Amino acid sequence: MALLGSTGCATQLVSLSEGPREYVATDYENVLRAWTRTEHLFALSELDNFLTATATFESWDFRWAYVVRYAQDYRLTIDQRQKLLEKTLEETHQRHQFFVAIFGGVRKYNDLTAPNSAWIVRLIDDTGNETAPEEIIAITKPNALERTYFPYNTVWRQAFRIRFPRTTADGRQTISPSAKWFGLRFAGAQGNSELVWQLAEDEEPAAPVELEQEAARPRRPVAGR
């Protein structure tokens, strides 16, 4: 049986560098697109879609844009925005997190939290790292945020948040500092598919971020407001 995975949008380079961003609420869609990948796995002989997986890596950069959009939508105060920004950015120092939505094949076997799931998921990079999730959370009833901020999460898909440790028990980083790309691998009896994020080469490490000062700094105006 011939299997084929699409190449997706993995040619766009991303950066794991930290530091302040100059985003406004209308930047969110472009940032979401930059951190989202989609792959398809299907049988050519039967034109059967085994798996379509779309995932957003909730990186430092993505979370900054997310908070700016959220703060604008919910009219948060500067203090509320600061606290939310600090909390969500700190989470990137604890784990690697992906928002994932999948469909294809037999729906009941696409439950990534079930012991009889058709797929296992691993965080991989080009240095040979391969890491199992520390937690997979099924989003059985997506709320307005999860439908709006991740618009590919339609009623036809099953959604999950997948969390990986940032470091292993022996202190090794699960995404190597020397990696040129990292990704998610979905593997099972019907084949395997990889969603890949190509990394740009950062010239210098980002300076530590003073979140309190950054949150209080005036933002660029949003067009039309």
mmCIF file with all atom_site columns, N, CA, C and O in Angstrom, residues 19-61:
data_model
loop_
_atom_site.group_PDB
_atom_site.id
_atom_site.type_symbol
_atom_site.label_atom_id
_atom_site.label_alt_id
_atom_site.label_comp_id
_atom_site.label_asym_id
_atom_site.label_entity_id
_atom_site.label_seq_id
_atom_site.pdbx_PDB_ins_code
_atom_site.Cartn_x
_atom_site.Cartn_y
_atom_site.Cartn_z
_atom_site.occupancy
_atom_site.B_iso_or_equiv
_atom_site.pdbx_formal_charge
_atom_site.auth_seq_id
_atom_site.auth_comp_id
_atom_site.auth_asym_id
_atom_site.auth_atom_id
_atom_site.pdbx_PDB_model_num
ATOM 1   N N  . GLY A 1 19 ? 12.748 37.318 24.199 1.00 0.00 ? 19 GLY A N  1
ATOM 2   C CA . GLY A 1 19 ? 12.922 38.762 24.135 1.00 0.00 ? 19 GLY A CA 1
ATOM 3   C C  . GLY A 1 19 ? 11.618 39.454 23.836 1.00 0.00 ? 19 GLY A C  1
ATOM 4   O O  . GLY A 1 19 ? 10.621 38.812 23.481 1.00 0.00 ? 19 GLY A O  1
ATOM 5   N N  . PRO A 1 20 ? 11.586 40.777 23.959 1.00 0.00 ? 20 PRO A N  1
ATOM 6   C CA . PRO A 1 20 ? 10.346 41.543 23.746 1.00 0.00 ? 20 PRO A CA 1
ATOM 7   C C  . PRO A 1 20 ? 9.894  41.514 22.299 1.00 0.00 ? 20 PRO A C  1
ATOM 8   O O  . PRO A 1 20 ? 10.699 41.399 21.375 1.00 0.00 ? 20 PRO A O  1
ATOM 9   N N  . ARG A 1 21 ? 8.595  41.579 22.101 1.00 0.00 ? 21 ARG A N  1
ATOM 10  C CA . ARG A 1 21 ? 7.997  41.647 20.770 1.00 0.00 ? 21 ARG A CA 1
ATOM 11  C C  . ARG A 1 21 ? 7.203  42.939 20.639 1.00 0.00 ? 21 ARG A C  1
ATOM 12  O O  . ARG A 1 21 ? 6.754  43.507 21.625 1.00 0.00 ? 21 ARG A O  1
ATOM 13  N N  . GLU A 1 22 ? 6.995  43.370 19.393 1.00 0.00 ? 22 GLU A N  1
ATOM 14  C CA . GLU A 1 22 ? 6.237  44.591 19.119 1.00 0.00 ? 22 GLU A CA 1
ATOM 15  C C  . GLU A 1 22 ? 4.914  44.262 18.442 1.00 0.00 ? 22 GLU A C  1
ATOM 16  O O  . GLU A 1 22 ? 4.488  44.946 17.516 1.00 0.00 ? 22 GLU A O  1
ATOM 17  N N  . TYR A 1 23 ? 4.237  43.225 18.909 1.00 0.00 ? 23 TYR A N  1
ATOM 18  C CA . TYR A 1 23 ? 3.003  42.793 18.274 1.00 0.00 ? 23 TYR A CA 1
ATOM 19  C C  . TYR A 1 23 ? 1.807  43.631 18.707 1.00 0.00 ? 23 TYR A C  1
ATOM 20  O O  . TYR A 1 23 ? 1.754  44.145 19.834 1.00 0.00 ? 23 TYR A O  1
ATOM 21  N N  . VAL A 1 24 ? 0.851  43.748 17.802 1.00 0.00 ? 24 VAL A N  1
ATOM 22  C CA . VAL A 1 24 ? -0.480 44.255 18.107 1.00 0.00 ? 24 VAL A CA 1
ATOM 23  C C  . VAL A 1 24 ? -1.468 43.144 17.787 1.00 0.00 ? 24 VAL A C  1
ATOM 24  O O  . VAL A 1 24 ? -1.111 42.111 17.203 1.00 0.00 ? 24 VAL A O  1
ATOM 25  N N  . ALA A 1 25 ? -2.723 43.337 18.180 1.00 0.00 ? 25 ALA A N  1
ATOM 26  C CA . ALA A 1 25 ? -3.710 42.262 18.086 1.00 0.00 ? 25 ALA A CA 1
ATOM 27  C C  . ALA A 1 25 ? -3.864 41.726 16.661 1.00 0.00 ? 25 ALA A C  1
ATOM 28  O O  . ALA A 1 25 ? -4.046 40.521 16.458 1.00 0.00 ? 25 ALA A O  1
ATOM 29  N N  . THR A 1 26 ? -3.766 42.595 15.673 1.00 0.00 ? 26 THR A N  1
ATOM 30  C CA . THR A 1 26 ? -3.961 42.169 14.292 1.00 0.00 ? 26 THR A CA 1
ATOM 31  C C  . THR A 1 26 ? -2.800 41.344 13.743 1.00 0.00 ? 26 THR A C  1
ATOM 32  O O  . THR A 1 26 ? -2.887 40.797 12.647 1.00 0.00 ? 26 THR A O  1
ATOM 33  N N  . ASP A 1 27 ? -1.696 41.248 14.492 1.00 0.00 ? 27 ASP A N  1
ATOM 34  C CA . ASP A 1 27 ? -0.570 40.410 14.063 1.00 0.00 ? 27 ASP A CA 1
ATOM 35  C C  . ASP A 1 27 ? -0.813 38.933 14.345 1.00 0.00 ? 27 ASP A C  1
ATOM 36  O O  . ASP A 1 27 ? -0.068 38.082 13.843 1.00 0.00 ? 27 ASP A O  1
ATOM 37  N N  . TYR A 1 28 ? -1.819 38.614 15.157 1.00 0.00 ? 28 TYR A N  1
ATOM 38  C CA . TYR A 1 28 ? -1.968 37.247 15.646 1.00 0.00 ? 28 TYR A CA 1
ATOM 39  C C  . TYR A 1 28 ? -2.095 36.226 14.514 1.00 0.00 ? 28 TYR A C  1
ATOM 40  O O  . TYR A 1 28 ? -1.457 35.165 14.565 1.00 0.00 ? 28 TYR A O  1
ATOM 41  N N  . GLU A 1 29 ? -2.902 36.505 13.495 1.00 0.00 ? 29 GLU A N  1
ATOM 42  C CA . GLU A 1 29 ? -3.114 35.525 12.430 1.00 0.00 ? 29 GLU A CA 1
ATOM 43  C C  . GLU A 1 29 ? -1.813 35.156 11.724 1.00 0.00 ? 29 GLU A C  1
ATOM 44  O O  . GLU A 1 29 ? -1.564 33.984 11.424 1.00 0.00 ? 29 GLU A O  1
ATOM 45  N N  . ASN A 1 30 ? -0.953 36.148 11.481 1.00 0.00 ? 30 ASN A N  1
ATOM 46  C CA . ASN A 1 30 ? 0.327  35.866 10.829 1.00 0.00 ? 30 ASN A CA 1
ATOM 47  C C  . ASN A 1 30 ? 1.255  35.056 11.729 1.00 0.00 ? 30 ASN A C  1
ATOM 48  O O  . ASN A 1 30 ? 1.966  34.159 11.264 1.00 0.00 ? 30 ASN A O  1
ATOM 49  N N  . VAL A 1 31 ? 1.266  35.369 13.024 1.00 0.00 ? 31 VAL A N  1
ATOM 50  C CA . VAL A 1 31 ? 2.104  34.616 13.954 1.00 0.00 ? 31 VAL A CA 1
ATOM 51  C C  . VAL A 1 31 ? 1.585  33.189 14.092 1.00 0.00 ? 31 VAL A C  1
ATOM 52  O O  . VAL A 1 31 ? 2.371  32.229 14.107 1.00 0.00 ? 31 VAL A O  1
ATOM 53  N N  . LEU A 1 32 ? 0.277  33.028 14.174 1.00 0.00 ? 32 LEU A N  1
ATOM 54  C CA . LEU A 1 32 ? -0.312 31.688 14.213 1.00 0.00 ? 32 LEU A CA 1
ATOM 55  C C  . LEU A 1 32 ? 0.104  30.878 12.991 1.00 0.00 ? 32 LEU A C  1
ATOM 56  O O  . LEU A 1 32 ? 0.506  29.707 13.105 1.00 0.00 ? 32 LEU A O  1
ATOM 57  N N  . ARG A 1 33 ? 0.040  31.487 11.836 1.00 0.00 ? 33 ARG A N  1
ATOM 58  C CA . ARG A 1 33 ? 0.412  30.797 10.597 1.00 0.00 ? 33 ARG A CA 1
ATOM 59  C C  . ARG A 1 33 ? 1.889  30.381 10.622 1.00 0.00 ? 33 ARG A C  1
ATOM 60  O O  . ARG A 1 33 ? 2.248  29.284 10.176 1.00 0.00 ? 33 ARG A O  1
ATOM 61  N N  . ALA A 1 34 ? 2.740  31.236 11.161 1.00 0.00 ? 34 ALA A N  1
ATOM 62  C CA . ALA A 1 34 ? 4.171  30.935 11.202 1.00 0.00 ? 34 ALA A CA 1
ATOM 63  C C  . ALA A 1 34 ? 4.486  29.732 12.078 1.00 0.00 ? 34 ALA A C  1
ATOM 64  O O  . ALA A 1 34 ? 5.430  28.983 11.810 1.00 0.00 ? 34 ALA A O  1
ATOM 65  N N  . TRP A 1 35 ? 3.700  29.519 13.129 1.00 0.00 ? 35 TRP A N  1
ATOM 66  C CA . TRP A 1 35 ? 3.980  28.451 14.096 1.00 0.00 ? 35 TRP A CA 1
ATOM 67  C C  . TRP A 1 35 ? 3.084  27.231 13.933 1.00 0.00 ? 35 TRP A C  1
ATOM 68  O O  . TRP A 1 35 ? 3.070  26.346 14.791 1.00 0.00 ? 35 TRP A O  1
ATOM 69  N N  . THR A 1 36 ? 2.350  27.164 12.811 1.00 0.00 ? 36 THR A N  1
ATOM 70  C CA . THR A 1 36 ? 1.420  26.051 12.576 1.00 0.00 ? 36 THR A CA 1
ATOM 71  C C  . THR A 1 36 ? 1.858  25.236 11.366 1.00 0.00 ? 36 THR A C  1
ATOM 72  O O  . THR A 1 36 ? 2.283  25.790 10.354 1.00 0.00 ? 36 THR A O  1
ATOM 73  N N  . ARG A 1 37 ? 1.759  23.915 11.490 1.00 0.00 ? 37 ARG A N  1
ATOM 74  C CA . ARG A 1 37 ? 2.106  22.999 10.407 1.00 0.00 ? 37 ARG A CA 1
ATOM 75  C C  . ARG A 1 37 ? 0.973  21.982 10.210 1.00 0.00 ? 37 ARG A C  1
ATOM 76  O O  . ARG A 1 37 ? 0.295  21.598 11.171 1.00 0.00 ? 37 ARG A O  1
ATOM 77  N N  . THR A 1 38 ? 0.807  21.528 8.969  1.00 0.00 ? 38 THR A N  1
ATOM 78  C CA . THR A 1 38 ? -0.187 20.506 8.633  1.00 0.00 ? 38 THR A CA 1
ATOM 79  C C  . THR A 1 38 ? 0.451  19.448 7.758  1.00 0.00 ? 38 THR A C  1
ATOM 80  O O  . THR A 1 38 ? 1.226  19.772 6.857  1.00 0.00 ? 38 THR A O  1
ATOM 81  N N  . GLU A 1 39 ? 0.132  18.186 8.030  1.00 0.00 ? 39 GLU A N  1
ATOM 82  C CA . GLU A 1 39 ? 0.574  17.081 7.186  1.00 0.00 ? 39 GLU A CA 1
ATOM 83  C C  . GLU A 1 39 ? -0.583 16.108 6.971  1.00 0.00 ? 39 GLU A C  1
ATOM 84  O O  . GLU A 1 39 ? -1.468 15.972 7.823  1.00 0.00 ? 39 GLU A O  1
ATOM 85  N N  . HIS A 1 40 ? -0.539 15.422 5.810  1.00 0.00 ? 40 HIS A N  1
ATOM 86  C CA . HIS A 1 40 ? -1.560 14.442 5.463  1.00 0.00 ? 40 HIS A CA 1
ATOM 87  C C  . HIS A 1 40 ? -0.895 13.082 5.226  1.00 0.00 ? 40 HIS A C  1
ATOM 88  O O  . HIS A 1 40 ? 0.187  13.004 4.638  1.00 0.00 ? 40 HIS A O  1
ATOM 89  N N  . LEU A 1 41 ? -1.560 12.022 5.649  1.00 0.00 ? 41 LEU A N  1
ATOM 90  C CA . LEU A 1 41 ? -1.089 10.659 5.419  1.00 0.00 ? 41 LEU A CA 1
ATOM 91  C C  . LEU A 1 41 ? -2.250 9.880  4.832  1.00 0.00 ? 41 LEU A C  1
ATOM 92  O O  . LEU A 1 41 ? -3.291 9.722  5.476  1.00 0.00 ? 41 LEU A O  1
ATOM 93  N N  . PHE A 1 42 ? -2.087 9.418  3.582  1.00 0.00 ? 42 PHE A N  1
ATOM 94  C CA . PHE A 1 42 ? -3.200 8.709  2.950  1.00 0.00 ? 42 PHE A CA 1
ATOM 95  C C  . PHE A 1 42 ? -2.682 7.610  2.031  1.00 0.00 ? 42 PHE A C  1
ATOM 96  O O  . PHE A 1 42 ? -1.505 7.578  1.665  1.00 0.00 ? 42 PHE A O  1
ATOM 97  N N  . ALA A 1 43 ? -3.577 6.697  1.680  1.00 0.00 ? 43 ALA A N  1
ATOM 98  C CA . ALA A 1 43 ? -3.246 5.570  0.804  1.00 0.00 ? 43 ALA A CA 1
ATOM 99  C C  . ALA A 1 43 ? -3.600 5.929  -0.625 1.00 0.00 ? 43 ALA A C  1
ATOM 100 O O  . ALA A 1 43 ? -4.771 6.189  -0.930 1.00 0.00 ? 43 ALA A O  1
ATOM 101 N N  . LEU A 1 44 ? -2.604 5.950  -1.505 1.00 0.00 ? 44 LEU A N  1
ATOM 102 C CA . LEU A 1 44 ? -2.868 6.262  -2.909 1.00 0.00 ? 44 LEU A CA 1
ATOM 103 C C  . LEU A 1 44 ? -3.755 5.223  -3.562 1.00 0.00 ? 44 LEU A C  1
ATOM 104 O O  . LEU A 1 44 ? -4.594 5.540  -4.395 1.00 0.00 ? 44 LEU A O  1
ATOM 105 N N  . SER A 1 45 ? -3.578 3.961  -3.175 1.00 0.00 ? 45 SER A N  1
ATOM 106 C CA . SER A 1 45 ? -4.326 2.893  -3.831 1.00 0.00 ? 45 SER A CA 1
ATOM 107 C C  . SER A 1 45 ? -5.813 2.957  -3.540 1.00 0.00 ? 45 SER A C  1
ATOM 108 O O  . SER A 1 45 ? -6.636 2.504  -4.342 1.00 0.00 ? 45 SER A O  1
ATOM 109 N N  . GLU A 1 46 ? -6.186 3.527  -2.384 1.00 0.00 ? 46 GLU A N  1
ATOM 110 C CA . GLU A 1 46 ? -7.591 3.578  -2.002 1.00 0.00 ? 46 GLU A CA 1
ATOM 111 C C  . GLU A 1 46 ? -8.093 5.005  -1.812 1.00 0.00 ? 46 GLU A C  1
ATOM 112 O O  . GLU A 1 46 ? -9.265 5.214  -1.493 1.00 0.00 ? 46 GLU A O  1
ATOM 113 N N  . LEU A 1 47 ? -7.218 5.986  -2.023 1.00 0.00 ? 47 LEU A N  1
ATOM 114 C CA . LEU A 1 47 ? -7.548 7.386  -1.780 1.00 0.00 ? 47 LEU A CA 1
ATOM 115 C C  . LEU A 1 47 ? -8.179 7.565  -0.402 1.00 0.00 ? 47 LEU A C  1
ATOM 116 O O  . LEU A 1 47 ? -9.155 8.289  -0.217 1.00 0.00 ? 47 LEU A O  1
ATOM 117 N N  . ASP A 1 48 ? -7.607 6.873  0.568  1.00 0.00 ? 48 ASP A N  1
ATOM 118 C CA . ASP A 1 48 ? -8.120 6.877  1.935  1.00 0.00 ? 48 ASP A CA 1
ATOM 119 C C  . ASP A 1 48 ? -7.232 7.744  2.810  1.00 0.00 ? 48 ASP A C  1
ATOM 120 O O  . ASP A 1 48 ? -6.014 7.527  2.873  1.00 0.00 ? 48 ASP A O  1
ATOM 121 N N  . ASN A 1 49 ? -7.819 8.733  3.476  1.00 0.00 ? 49 ASN A N  1
ATOM 122 C CA . ASN A 1 49 ? -7.056 9.609  4.352  1.00 0.00 ? 49 ASN A CA 1
ATOM 123 C C  . ASN A 1 49 ? -6.906 8.948  5.715  1.00 0.00 ? 49 ASN A C  1
ATOM 124 O O  . ASN A 1 49 ? -7.861 8.822  6.474  1.00 0.00 ? 49 ASN A O  1
ATOM 125 N N  . PHE A 1 50 ? -5.691 8.501  6.033  1.00 0.00 ? 50 PHE A N  1
ATOM 126 C CA . PHE A 1 50 ? -5.446 7.881  7.326  1.00 0.00 ? 50 PHE A CA 1
ATOM 127 C C  . PHE A 1 50 ? -5.352 8.918  8.432  1.00 0.00 ? 50 PHE A C  1
ATOM 128 O O  . PHE A 1 50 ? -5.830 8.716  9.544  1.00 0.00 ? 50 PHE A O  1
ATOM 129 N N  . LEU A 1 51 ? -4.704 10.044 8.124  1.00 0.00 ? 51 LEU A N  1
ATOM 130 C CA . LEU A 1 51 ? -4.484 11.048 9.162  1.00 0.00 ? 51 LEU A CA 1
ATOM 131 C C  . LEU A 1 51 ? -4.180 12.403 8.537  1.00 0.00 ? 51 LEU A C  1
ATOM 132 O O  . LEU A 1 51 ? -3.337 12.506 7.645  1.00 0.00 ? 51 LEU A O  1
ATOM 133 N N  . THR A 1 52 ? -4.878 13.414 8.998  1.00 0.00 ? 52 THR A N  1
ATOM 134 C CA . THR A 1 52 ? -4.490 14.799 8.752  1.00 0.00 ? 52 THR A CA 1
ATOM 135 C C  . THR A 1 52 ? -4.259 15.429 10.112 1.00 0.00 ? 52 THR A C  1
ATOM 136 O O  . THR A 1 52 ? -5.149 15.429 10.965 1.00 0.00 ? 52 THR A O  1
ATOM 137 N N  . ALA A 1 53 ? -3.066 15.916 10.326 1.00 0.00 ? 53 ALA A N  1
ATOM 138 C CA . ALA A 1 53 ? -2.697 16.497 11.617 1.00 0.00 ? 53 ALA A CA 1
ATOM 139 C C  . ALA A 1 53 ? -2.253 17.940 11.410 1.00 0.00 ? 53 ALA A C  1
ATOM 140 O O  . ALA A 1 53 ? -1.427 18.225 10.549 1.00 0.00 ? 53 ALA A O  1
ATOM 141 N N  . THR A 1 54 ? -2.815 18.828 12.211 1.00 0.00 ? 54 THR A N  1
ATOM 142 C CA . THR A 1 54 ? -2.403 20.232 12.237 1.00 0.00 ? 54 THR A CA 1
ATOM 143 C C  . THR A 1 54 ? -1.985 20.557 13.656 1.00 0.00 ? 54 THR A C  1
ATOM 144 O O  . THR A 1 54 ? -2.674 20.201 14.609 1.00 0.00 ? 54 THR A O  1
ATOM 145 N N  . ALA A 1 55 ? -0.849 21.222 13.804 1.00 0.00 ? 55 ALA A N  1
ATOM 146 C CA . ALA A 1 55 ? -0.336 21.518 15.146 1.00 0.00 ? 55 ALA A CA 1
ATOM 147 C C  . ALA A 1 55 ? 0.271  22.914 15.179 1.00 0.00 ? 55 ALA A C  1
ATOM 148 O O  . ALA A 1 55 ? 0.917  23.352 14.228 1.00 0.00 ? 55 ALA A O  1
ATOM 149 N N  . THR A 1 56 ? 0.054  23.592 16.287 1.00 0.00 ? 56 THR A N  1
ATOM 150 C CA . THR A 1 56 ? 0.688  24.883 16.560 1.00 0.00 ? 56 THR A CA 1
ATOM 151 C C  . THR A 1 56 ? 1.632  24.709 17.740 1.00 0.00 ? 56 THR A C  1
ATOM 152 O O  . THR A 1 56 ? 1.227  24.216 18.804 1.00 0.00 ? 56 THR A O  1
ATOM 153 N N  . PHE A 1 57 ? 2.892  25.085 17.550 1.00 0.00 ? 57 PHE A N  1
ATOM 154 C CA . PHE A 1 57 ? 3.848  25.064 18.662 1.00 0.00 ? 57 PHE A CA 1
ATOM 155 C C  . PHE A 1 57 ? 3.676  26.348 19.450 1.00 0.00 ? 57 PHE A C  1
ATOM 156 O O  . PHE A 1 57 ? 3.836  27.448 18.915 1.00 0.00 ? 57 PHE A O  1
ATOM 157 N N  . GLU A 1 58 ? 3.345  26.212 20.727 1.00 0.00 ? 58 GLU A N  1
ATOM 158 C CA . GLU A 1 58 ? 3.078  27.376 21.570 1.00 0.00 ? 58 GLU A CA 1
ATOM 159 C C  . GLU A 1 58 ? 4.399  27.912 22.140 1.00 0.00 ? 58 GLU A C  1
ATOM 160 O O  . GLU A 1 58 ? 4.705  27.775 23.326 1.00 0.00 ? 58 GLU A O  1
ATOM 161 N N  . SER A 1 59 ? 5.143  28.517 21.270 1.00 0.00 ? 59 SER A N  1
ATOM 162 C CA . SER A 1 59 ? 6.473  29.041 21.580 1.00 0.00 ? 59 SER A CA 1
ATOM 163 C C  . SER A 1 59 ? 6.368  30.362 22.329 1.00 0.00 ? 59 SER A C  1
ATOM 164 O O  . SER A 1 59 ? 5.280  30.940 22.495 1.00 0.00 ? 59 SER A O  1
ATOM 165 N N  . TRP A 1 60 ? 7.517  30.883 22.760 1.00 0.00 ? 60 TRP A N  1
ATOM 166 C CA . TRP A 1 60 ? 7.590  32.210 23.369 1.00 0.00 ? 60 TRP A CA 1
ATOM 167 C C  . TRP A 1 60 ? 6.980  33.248 22.429 1.00 0.00 ? 60 TRP A C  1
ATOM 168 O O  . TRP A 1 60 ? 6.155  34.068 22.827 1.00 0.00 ? 60 TRP A O  1
ATOM 169 N N  . ASP A 1 61 ? 7.391  33.208 21.167 1.00 0.00 ? 61 ASP A N  1
ATOM 170 C CA . ASP A 1 61 ? 6.925  34.173 20.172 1.00 0.00 ? 61 ASP A CA 1
ATOM 171 C C  . ASP A 1 61 ? 5.420  34.070 19.982 1.00 0.00 ? 61 ASP A C  1
ATOM 172 O O  . ASP A 1 61 ? 4.706  35.079 19.974 1.00 0.00 ? 61 ASP A O  1
#
